[in-house]
Each structure stands twice: as structure tokens, then as C-alpha cells.
Amino acid sequence: MHTARVVIDPAFRIGEADRRLFGSFVEHMGRCVYGGIFEPGHPSADPLGLRQDVLELTRELGVSVVRYPGGNFVSGYRWEDGTGPVGDRPRRLDLAWKTIETNAFGLDEFMVWARAAGVEPMLAVNLGTRGVQEALDLLEYVNHPGGTSLSDRRRKHGAEQPYDVKLWCLGNELDGPWQVGHKTADEYGRLAAETARAMKLIDPSVSLIACGSSNRGMATFAAWEATVLEHTYEHVDYISAHTYYDPSDGDRASILASAVDMDAFIDEVVATADHVGAKLRNRKRLKISFDEWNVWYQSRLQHDLDRRGWVEAPALIEDDYTATDAVVVGDLLITLLRHADRVGVACQAQLVNVIAPIRTETGGRAWRQSIFHPFALTARHARGTVLRTEPVTPSHDTKRYGPVPSLSTVAVHDDETGALSVFAVNRGETPLSVELDLRAFPGLTTTEHLTLDGPPRRLDTAGRITVELAGASWNLIRSS
């Protein structure tokens, strides 16, 4: 057994654990919407067709904000298709996922669902095949009180009060050649800047997210962010980041170390944004919206797309997650918390069925996948001030990332209750004996050690405690 040590002190403040870090994502892809959150005729469905079993699991998961309607889907989407009487809505080809979109579920249904789930809505505008005017039309429909054509149309559709949506994505992954309406950084940056400027004329209270790179491996990474932000810096509040980690090659040591890559990704985007801010003499500090992240067996997607024609809501990338995947998800959440001073929004992709913590059967049951549990426990207990931890830890070698620290940790102190939550992942296969130095918290008397595979264990707290972490494990050590 190897040993490690962590000193935790309330003076080592990073920032507050923003509830928006525990977001999710609902896209018109596969069975995320149809057969996921929405299934008229299901035994649990309400009169609108919203599955109550999925709503209950969404609340249990602790989701705070949900991004909608995409994703790649939004780059060809006409938002008005999903409003008004359902029988009058057009059926369209969705080029992103090669499906037929019925539009039976749209913007107004999503807003009702979000209210029922207790989540903040986060909407994306189409800057792939559309532009400034269509974004303004959507904002007017959603947020203007009334007395105009579009706001009165919303009221006619049953929403008397404005939806008051504050978070808006200016397109999606437009650096990617797979994206409908793919653009160069200059083309996108100019369009995003003009869209942002106009949207804030309608509603100055909105927070806007410019598209960053689709992943850190893009050939244009960092150059894309620098160019886009030179156009948009004064008009936006966030730059987005997306990343997925694929276990398909069976390299367990590397997949367990995926958070090392996310950590570097965040540092590099922050450095790029701060460079642009300095260059523009702008003292504003942009934050990151990490609005797509997860473990994803990506090799399965092309097989799913190639095996069928144009159909409605086919099953796509309904990955079955393992205990190892759950450990990785827990570590990615630790990384997001460690950057709480610069990451203001994060959305795990997606919520239901499509690489998701929640799975459903059409007409049948809904259940939790393994990755559900670290997310739910972190969302529940990471409340208060995030504290920096610098573990003294052994390292081990990985094929993809070289030597990596075996122990990954972050602490969150709840100033109201006095509780301290330490989230810890042993990325290595060898068990770790970890000494936690809690002498800066003299009021703590009891400690509980939770893992994903067994009942909590109670420990005595007396300034220092030792916790044994199994190999490749996620852990929550909670003291009060």
C-alpha cells in the first residue's frame, strides 16, 4: 500500500462552489428527448407527455442547469418549428444526426419540463444556418414581457409571463468541420459579436457564451479562442469548452487519468482568455462554460449512424457505464471544482439515454447508471467554499499522459453548517493510505467515509485521520 498526505485549511480558498457547475444537457439526439424526458402514453407521463420517473431521477441527480436544444442539432434548428399547436408543427430532416425531427417537443414544452425539474434553462441559438435576426426573435419570444408580435405569440401559446432565461450559448462547436454551418474563427467571431451586441440591446441581463474549441485536440485549439475572443471579449461572459474521454481502447490506466487532460485544457483556455483581455486592455475576467463533458465510447457513434436511414428518434450511443467510468466522472467533477474561480458553468452530456447517467426503456422503467452516483453525491455535498488541496502523493505512469499523480483531491467547506467534504480519487491500481490533516478545523468531531461500492464507514476525527482508498476508487470523506 502506498501513502499520501493532504493538508486542508480554510485559508486556502479558491472560490464558491457555483451550483451551475452541476449542469446537464438535453439535445434532440437519439432518445434523449423522445423516449427520454418526453413519452406521451408512458404509464408515468403527465398530460403533456413528460415522464415523471425521469423527472424524479433528475431531481435526485441534483442537476442545477440544463442546456437545450443542442449540441450539433441546434446548428440546423428553426426554433419556431417547436412552438404552437403540435398538430401544426412541421416534420424536418435533422442533418446533425440524420434523423426526422417531428417537433412534437419544443421550446415551450422544455420550459415546462425545466420548471418541473427545478432546473435553470440554458438555451442555444442557431449560428450555423441562421444569424442575428433569428437569435433576436428567439430572445424576444422567450424574455420580452408582451406587447410585441413574438412575445404575444408566446402568451398565446400559454406562457403569460416571460421565461426570463439568463444563460445563452452563441451557437455550438462552429470550429468543427462536422458542424452544419462550420465557420472560420474570424467568421464566427464577427457573427457572435454582432449577435451578442444585439441580444443585449433587448435584454442587458443575459449572460452570453461564445463557442470555444470542440476539444483540446483540435488543430485550431487556442488560436480559435484567441481570434474569437478578440471579436467578442467585451460582449460575452463565458467561453465554452467541450471534451469527452473514450475508454474504447481498453487502456484503463490512461482513462483513469483523464482529469489530467481536463485540468490542462482549463488552464490553457484561461491563459488564452486572459492574454486577449490584457491585449484589449479589458479588466474583465471571462469564465469558462464547460458545457459538454463526459466519458463516451465514441467509436460506436458512426456505426449507429451508418446502419439505418431517416427515422424518428433512433437509439444512439446508449453507452452502458462501468465502475471505472464512474471513477473518471467523479475525478472530472473534482477538476471542475478545483477551478471554481474560473469555471462558472458545467454541463455533463447528456441527461437521459445518450451517454447519460439516466437510462429508460420505451414504455418501461427508468434507472440510474454507475456515473449517476458520483455526480449526485458531489452535487449534494459540494456546497460552500472550495478549498485548494495540494496532496503529497505518489505518481504512476500512463501511456497517454505520462506520469500522473495517483491521488486527486478537492475540499469544500460549508460555512453555514461547518461541514467539510473532501472528494478524493485514487487513479492508481494500488491502494492508498491517505492522511488528512484537519487541524485547522478544530470543531470537527465525526467523519464518514463513503465510496461507490459499500456502506459509509465512520471514523474518529482528532486533528489527523487516515483513510484507506482502494485502487481505482472514488471517495467522499465528510466531517462535521
C-alpha positions as CSV (number, residue, x, y, z in Angstrom):
1,M,0.0,0.0,0.0
2,H,1.3,3.5,-0.9
3,T,0.9,6.5,1.3
4,A,-0.2,10.1,0.7
5,R,-0.9,13.2,2.8
6,V,-3.3,16.2,2.4
7,V,-3.3,19.4,4.5
8,I,-6.7,21.2,4.4
9,D,-7.1,24.7,5.7
10,P,-10.0,27.2,5.4
11,A,-7.5,29.9,4.3
12,F,-6.8,28.0,1.0
13,R,-9.8,29.5,-0.7
14,I,-10.4,29.0,-4.5
15,G,-14.0,30.3,-4.7
16,E,-17.6,29.4,-4.1
17,A,-18.9,26.1,-5.5
18,D,-21.3,27.6,-8.0
19,R,-24.5,25.5,-8.4
20,R,-24.2,25.9,-12.1
21,L,-21.2,23.5,-12.1
22,F,-23.7,20.7,-11.7
23,G,-25.5,21.1,-15.1
24,S,-26.7,18.7,-17.7
25,F,-27.7,18.7,-21.3
26,V,-30.8,17.8,-23.3
27,E,-30.4,17.6,-27.0
28,H,-32.7,16.4,-29.8
29,M,-30.4,13.4,-30.4
30,G,-31.3,9.7,-30.2
31,R,-33.7,9.0,-27.3
32,C,-32.7,11.9,-25.0
33,V,-36.0,13.8,-25.7
34,Y,-38.3,11.3,-27.4
35,G,-38.4,8.2,-25.1
36,G,-36.3,10.0,-22.5
37,I,-37.8,13.1,-20.9
38,F,-40.9,13.0,-23.1
39,E,-43.0,10.0,-23.9
40,P,-46.8,10.5,-24.2
41,G,-48.6,7.4,-23.2
42,H,-46.0,6.2,-20.8
43,P,-47.5,4.9,-17.5
44,S,-45.7,7.7,-15.6
45,A,-46.3,10.5,-18.2
46,D,-48.3,13.6,-17.3
47,P,-50.9,15.1,-19.7
48,L,-48.1,16.9,-21.5
49,G,-46.2,13.7,-22.0
50,L,-43.4,14.4,-19.5
51,R,-42.1,11.2,-17.9
52,Q,-42.4,11.6,-14.1
53,D,-40.0,8.8,-13.3
54,V,-37.3,10.7,-15.3
55,L,-38.2,13.9,-13.6
56,E,-37.8,12.3,-10.2
57,L,-34.3,10.9,-11.1
58,T,-33.3,14.3,-12.5
59,R,-34.2,15.9,-9.1
60,E,-32.3,13.2,-7.3
61,L,-29.3,13.7,-9.5
62,G,-29.1,17.3,-8.3
63,V,-29.0,18.9,-11.7
64,S,-28.9,22.7,-11.5
65,V,-29.0,23.9,-15.1
66,V,-29.8,22.2,-18.4
67,R,-28.6,23.2,-21.8
68,Y,-31.1,22.9,-24.7
69,P,-31.7,22.1,-27.6
70,G,-28.1,21.3,-28.7
71,G,-25.5,20.5,-29.5
72,N,-24.9,19.8,-33.2
73,F,-28.7,19.7,-33.5
74,V,-29.1,23.5,-32.9
75,S,-27.0,24.4,-35.9
76,G,-29.8,23.5,-38.3
77,Y,-32.8,24.1,-36.0
78,R,-35.6,26.5,-36.5
79,W,-36.8,27.2,-33.0
80,E,-40.3,28.4,-34.1
81,D,-41.0,24.9,-35.5
82,G,-41.3,23.7,-31.9
83,T,-43.9,26.2,-30.8
84,G,-47.7,26.5,-31.3
85,P,-50.2,23.7,-31.7
86,V,-48.4,20.3,-32.0
87,G,-50.6,19.2,-34.9
88,D,-49.4,22.2,-37.0
89,R,-45.7,21.7,-36.4
90,P,-43.6,20.7,-39.4
91,R,-41.6,17.5,-39.7
92,R,-38.0,18.2,-40.7
93,L,-34.8,16.5,-41.6
94,D,-32.1,16.8,-38.9
95,L,-28.8,16.9,-40.7
96,A,-26.7,16.6,-37.5
97,W,-27.9,13.1,-36.5
98,K,-29.5,12.0,-39.8
99,T,-33.0,11.7,-38.3
100,I,-36.5,13.0,-38.8
101,E,-37.4,15.7,-36.2
102,T,-41.2,15.7,-35.5
103,N,-41.1,18.9,-33.4
104,A,-43.7,17.3,-31.0
105,F,-41.5,18.6,-28.2
106,G,-40.1,22.1,-28.5
107,L,-39.2,25.2,-26.6
108,D,-42.4,25.7,-24.6
109,E,-42.5,22.0,-23.5
110,F,-38.9,22.3,-22.5
111,M,-39.6,25.3,-20.3
112,V,-42.5,23.5,-18.6
113,W,-40.2,20.5,-18.1
114,A,-37.4,22.7,-16.7
115,R,-39.8,24.3,-14.2
116,A,-41.0,20.8,-13.1
117,A,-37.4,19.6,-12.7
118,G,-36.4,22.6,-10.7
119,V,-33.5,23.5,-13.1
120,E,-32.3,26.7,-14.7
121,P,-32.8,26.6,-18.5
122,M,-29.8,27.4,-20.7
123,L,-30.7,28.0,-24.4
124,A,-28.5,27.9,-27.5
125,V,-29.2,29.9,-30.6
126,N,-28.5,28.7,-34.2
127,L,-25.5,30.5,-35.6
128,G,-24.8,27.7,-38.1
129,T,-27.6,28.2,-40.7
130,R,-29.1,31.3,-39.1
131,G,-27.9,34.6,-37.7
132,V,-28.5,37.8,-35.8
133,Q,-32.2,38.3,-36.6
134,E,-33.3,34.8,-35.7
135,A,-31.4,34.9,-32.4
136,L,-33.2,38.2,-31.6
137,D,-36.5,36.7,-32.5
138,L,-35.9,33.8,-30.1
139,L,-34.9,36.1,-27.3
140,E,-37.9,38.3,-27.8
141,Y,-40.2,35.3,-27.7
142,V,-38.6,34.0,-24.6
143,N,-37.8,37.0,-22.5
144,H,-39.9,40.0,-23.5
145,P,-43.0,40.6,-21.3
146,G,-45.5,41.3,-24.0
147,G,-46.9,43.8,-26.5
148,T,-44.9,42.7,-29.5
149,S,-45.7,40.1,-32.1
150,L,-43.3,37.4,-30.8
151,S,-43.9,38.0,-27.1
152,D,-47.6,37.9,-27.6
153,R,-47.2,34.7,-29.6
154,R,-45.6,33.1,-26.5
155,R,-48.6,34.4,-24.4
156,K,-51.0,32.9,-27.0
157,H,-49.2,29.6,-26.6
158,G,-49.9,29.6,-22.9
159,A,-46.9,31.3,-21.3
160,E,-48.3,34.6,-20.0
161,Q,-45.1,35.5,-18.2
162,P,-41.7,35.7,-19.9
163,Y,-39.4,32.8,-19.3
164,D,-36.6,35.1,-18.2
165,V,-33.7,32.9,-19.5
166,K,-30.3,34.2,-18.4
167,L,-27.8,31.8,-20.0
168,W,-27.4,31.8,-23.8
169,C,-25.0,29.9,-26.0
170,L,-24.0,31.7,-29.2
171,G,-24.1,28.6,-31.4
172,N,-22.3,25.3,-30.9
173,E,-18.9,23.9,-32.0
174,L,-18.7,26.0,-35.1
175,D,-14.9,25.2,-35.2
176,G,-15.8,21.7,-36.2
177,P,-16.0,20.6,-39.9
178,W,-18.8,18.3,-38.9
179,Q,-21.0,21.2,-37.9
180,V,-23.7,22.4,-40.2
181,G,-22.6,26.0,-41.0
182,H,-19.0,25.4,-39.9
183,K,-17.0,28.7,-39.9
184,T,-13.6,30.1,-39.5
185,A,-12.7,31.8,-36.3
186,D,-13.0,35.2,-37.9
187,E,-16.3,34.4,-39.5
188,Y,-17.7,33.0,-36.3
189,G,-16.2,35.7,-34.1
190,R,-17.7,38.5,-36.1
191,L,-21.1,36.9,-36.2
192,A,-21.1,36.1,-32.5
193,A,-20.0,39.6,-31.6
194,E,-22.9,41.2,-33.7
195,T,-25.4,38.7,-32.2
196,A,-24.2,39.3,-28.6
197,R,-24.3,43.1,-29.1
198,A,-27.9,43.0,-30.4
199,M,-29.2,40.5,-27.9
200,K,-28.0,42.7,-25.0
201,L,-30.0,45.6,-26.6
202,I,-33.1,43.5,-26.0
203,D,-32.1,42.2,-22.6
204,P,-29.0,43.5,-20.9
205,S,-29.3,41.0,-18.1
206,V,-28.5,37.9,-20.2
207,S,-25.1,36.1,-19.9
208,L,-23.7,35.0,-23.2
209,I,-21.3,32.1,-24.0
210,A,-19.1,32.2,-27.1
211,C,-18.1,29.0,-28.7
212,G,-14.6,27.7,-27.8
213,S,-12.9,24.7,-29.2
214,S,-14.8,21.4,-29.6
215,N,-11.9,19.7,-27.8
216,R,-8.3,20.3,-26.9
217,G,-7.1,18.1,-29.8
218,M,-8.5,20.4,-32.5
219,A,-5.8,21.7,-34.8
220,T,-7.1,25.2,-34.3
221,F,-7.2,24.9,-30.5
222,A,-6.2,28.1,-28.6
223,A,-5.8,30.0,-31.9
224,W,-9.6,29.7,-32.3
225,E,-10.2,31.0,-28.8
226,A,-7.8,33.9,-29.3
227,T,-9.4,35.0,-32.6
228,V,-13.0,34.6,-31.4
229,L,-12.3,36.5,-28.2
230,E,-10.7,39.4,-30.0
231,H,-14.0,39.9,-31.7
232,T,-16.3,39.1,-28.7
233,Y,-14.4,39.8,-25.5
234,E,-16.3,42.9,-24.4
235,H,-19.7,41.4,-25.3
236,V,-19.7,37.9,-23.8
237,D,-19.4,36.5,-20.3
238,Y,-18.1,33.0,-20.9
239,I,-16.1,31.0,-23.5
240,S,-17.2,27.3,-23.9
241,A,-15.1,24.2,-23.6
242,H,-16.1,20.6,-24.6
243,T,-14.3,17.3,-24.0
244,Y,-15.1,13.6,-24.0
245,Y,-12.9,10.7,-22.8
246,D,-13.1,7.4,-24.7
247,P,-12.3,4.1,-22.9
248,S,-12.7,2.0,-26.1
249,D,-9.0,1.1,-26.4
250,G,-9.0,-0.7,-23.0
251,D,-6.2,1.5,-21.6
252,R,-7.5,1.6,-18.1
253,A,-4.6,3.5,-16.6
254,S,-5.0,6.3,-19.1
255,I,-8.7,6.6,-18.9
256,L,-8.5,6.8,-15.1
257,A,-6.1,9.8,-15.5
258,S,-8.4,11.7,-17.9
259,A,-8.9,14.6,-15.5
260,V,-5.2,15.5,-16.0
261,D,-6.1,16.4,-19.6
262,M,-9.2,18.4,-18.5
263,D,-7.1,20.3,-15.9
264,A,-4.6,21.3,-18.6
265,F,-7.4,22.2,-21.0
266,I,-8.9,24.6,-18.5
267,D,-5.5,26.2,-17.7
268,E,-4.8,26.8,-21.4
269,V,-8.2,28.3,-22.1
270,V,-7.9,30.6,-19.1
271,A,-4.4,31.7,-20.2
272,T,-5.6,32.4,-23.7
273,A,-8.6,34.4,-22.5
274,D,-6.5,36.4,-20.1
275,H,-4.0,37.1,-22.8
276,V,-6.7,38.6,-25.0
277,G,-8.1,40.6,-22.1
278,A,-4.7,42.1,-21.5
279,K,-4.2,42.8,-25.2
280,L,-7.5,44.6,-25.3
281,R,-6.9,46.5,-22.1
282,N,-10.1,45.0,-20.7
283,R,-10.0,44.2,-17.0
284,K,-13.0,41.8,-17.1
285,R,-12.1,38.2,-16.3
286,L,-14.0,35.8,-18.5
287,K,-15.2,32.4,-17.1
288,I,-15.4,29.1,-18.8
289,S,-18.7,27.3,-19.6
290,F,-17.6,23.7,-19.7
291,D,-20.9,22.8,-21.2
292,E,-20.2,19.4,-22.7
293,W,-18.1,16.7,-20.8
294,N,-18.3,13.0,-20.1
295,V,-17.0,9.6,-20.7
296,W,-18.1,8.5,-24.2
297,Y,-17.3,5.3,-26.1
298,Q,-17.1,7.4,-29.3
299,S,-16.2,4.6,-31.7
300,R,-19.8,3.4,-31.5
301,L,-21.4,6.6,-33.0
302,Q,-20.5,6.1,-36.7
303,H,-21.8,2.5,-36.6
304,D,-25.1,3.8,-35.2
305,L,-25.4,6.5,-37.9
306,D,-24.5,4.2,-40.8
307,R,-26.8,1.3,-40.0
308,R,-30.2,3.0,-40.8
309,G,-32.0,5.6,-42.9
310,W,-34.0,8.6,-41.9
311,V,-36.1,7.6,-38.9
312,E,-37.5,9.2,-35.8
313,A,-35.6,9.2,-32.5
314,P,-33.4,6.0,-33.0
315,A,-31.3,4.7,-30.2
316,L,-27.9,6.5,-30.4
317,I,-24.8,5.9,-28.2
318,E,-26.7,4.5,-25.3
319,D,-23.5,3.6,-23.5
320,D,-23.5,1.1,-20.6
321,Y,-21.2,2.6,-18.0
322,T,-18.8,0.7,-15.7
323,A,-17.5,1.3,-12.2
324,T,-14.3,2.6,-13.8
325,D,-16.3,5.1,-15.8
326,A,-17.9,6.3,-12.6
327,V,-14.5,6.9,-11.0
328,V,-13.5,9.0,-14.0
329,V,-16.7,11.1,-13.8
330,G,-16.0,11.7,-10.2
331,D,-12.5,12.9,-10.9
332,L,-13.7,15.2,-13.7
333,L,-16.0,16.8,-11.2
334,I,-13.1,17.2,-8.8
335,T,-11.2,19.1,-11.5
336,L,-14.2,21.4,-12.3
337,L,-14.4,22.2,-8.5
338,R,-10.7,22.9,-8.4
339,H,-11.2,25.6,-11.0
340,A,-14.3,27.1,-9.3
341,D,-12.7,30.5,-9.6
342,R,-12.7,30.4,-13.5
343,V,-15.3,27.7,-14.4
344,G,-18.7,29.1,-13.8
345,V,-21.0,26.7,-15.7
346,A,-20.5,23.0,-16.5
347,C,-22.9,20.6,-18.2
348,Q,-22.5,16.8,-18.3
349,A,-23.7,15.5,-21.6
350,Q,-26.3,14.2,-21.8
351,L,-29.1,13.7,-19.2
352,V,-31.0,10.7,-20.5
353,N,-30.1,7.7,-22.7
354,V,-27.5,9.4,-24.8
355,I,-24.2,8.9,-23.0
356,A,-26.2,9.5,-19.9
357,P,-26.5,8.9,-16.1
358,I,-30.2,8.0,-16.6
359,R,-31.5,5.3,-18.9
360,T,-35.0,4.4,-19.9
361,E,-37.0,1.7,-21.7
362,T,-39.7,2.8,-24.0
363,G,-42.9,2.2,-22.2
364,G,-41.0,0.8,-19.2
365,R,-38.6,1.5,-16.4
366,A,-36.0,4.2,-15.8
367,W,-32.8,3.5,-13.9
368,R,-29.5,5.0,-12.7
369,Q,-26.2,4.2,-14.4
370,S,-23.0,4.0,-12.4
371,I,-22.0,7.5,-13.4
372,F,-25.2,8.8,-11.7
373,H,-23.8,8.3,-8.2
374,P,-20.6,10.4,-8.1
375,F,-22.5,13.2,-9.8
376,A,-25.4,13.1,-7.3
377,L,-23.2,12.8,-4.3
378,T,-20.9,15.7,-5.4
379,A,-23.9,17.9,-6.3
380,R,-25.4,17.2,-2.8
381,H,-22.3,17.7,-0.7
382,A,-20.1,20.3,-2.6
383,R,-21.8,23.3,-1.0
384,G,-19.9,26.3,0.2
385,T,-16.3,27.4,-0.4
386,V,-13.9,25.3,-2.5
387,L,-10.5,24.9,-0.8
388,R,-7.3,24.2,-2.6
389,T,-5.6,20.9,-1.7
390,E,-2.0,20.0,-2.7
391,P,-1.6,16.3,-2.0
392,V,1.8,14.8,-1.3
393,T,1.2,11.8,-3.4
394,P,3.0,9.1,-5.3
395,S,2.7,9.0,-9.1
396,H,2.3,6.3,-11.7
397,D,2.9,6.0,-15.4
398,T,0.2,6.1,-18.1
399,K,0.6,5.6,-21.9
400,R,-1.5,8.7,-22.8
401,Y,-0.4,11.3,-20.2
402,G,2.9,10.1,-18.9
403,P,3.5,10.2,-15.1
404,V,0.4,11.4,-13.2
405,P,-0.4,12.0,-9.6
406,S,-2.1,8.9,-8.1
407,L,-4.3,11.0,-5.7
408,S,-6.7,13.6,-6.9
409,T,-8.5,15.7,-4.2
410,V,-10.6,18.8,-3.5
411,A,-12.3,20.0,-0.4
412,V,-15.5,22.1,0.1
413,H,-16.3,23.8,3.4
414,D,-19.9,24.7,4.2
415,D,-19.6,27.9,6.1
416,E,-23.2,27.7,7.3
417,T,-23.1,24.1,8.7
418,G,-19.4,23.8,9.3
419,A,-19.3,20.5,7.4
420,L,-16.2,19.7,5.4
421,S,-16.4,17.4,2.3
422,V,-13.2,16.0,0.8
423,F,-13.6,14.4,-2.6
424,A,-10.8,12.0,-3.4
425,V,-9.9,9.7,-6.3
426,N,-7.2,7.1,-6.3
427,R,-6.3,6.9,-10.0
428,G,-3.8,4.1,-9.5
429,E,-4.4,0.4,-9.0
430,T,-2.5,0.2,-5.8
431,P,-4.4,1.0,-2.6
432,L,-3.5,4.3,-0.9
433,S,-3.3,5.2,2.8
434,V,-4.1,8.9,3.0
435,E,-3.5,11.1,6.0
436,L,-5.8,14.1,6.1
437,D,-4.5,16.9,8.3
438,L,-7.6,18.7,9.6
439,R,-6.0,20.6,12.5
440,A,-7.3,23.9,11.0
441,F,-10.8,22.6,11.7
442,P,-10.9,22.0,15.5
443,G,-14.7,21.9,15.7
444,L,-15.0,18.7,13.6
445,T,-15.8,15.6,15.7
446,T,-17.0,12.9,13.4
447,T,-16.0,11.7,9.9
448,E,-17.8,9.5,7.5
449,H,-16.1,7.8,4.5
450,L,-18.3,7.0,1.6
451,T,-17.4,5.0,-1.5
452,L,-19.4,3.9,-4.6
453,D,-19.4,0.2,-3.6
454,G,-20.3,-0.1,0.1
455,P,-21.9,1.4,3.2
456,P,-20.3,4.5,4.8
457,R,-17.6,3.9,7.4
458,R,-17.5,6.1,10.5
459,L,-14.1,7.4,11.7
460,D,-12.9,9.4,14.7
461,T,-11.8,13.0,14.0
462,A,-8.9,14.2,16.1
463,G,-6.9,16.7,14.0
464,R,-5.5,14.0,11.7
465,I,-7.3,11.0,10.3
466,T,-6.1,8.2,8.0
467,V,-8.3,6.9,5.2
468,E,-7.6,3.9,3.1
469,L,-8.6,4.3,-0.6
470,A,-8.9,1.2,-2.7
471,G,-7.3,1.1,-6.1
472,A,-9.2,2.9,-8.9
473,S,-11.8,4.3,-6.5
474,W,-13.9,7.5,-5.9
475,N,-14.3,8.6,-2.3
476,L,-16.1,11.2,-0.2
477,I,-14.8,11.9,3.3
478,R,-17.3,14.1,5.1
479,S,-16.6,15.6,8.5
480,S,-18.9,17.6,10.8
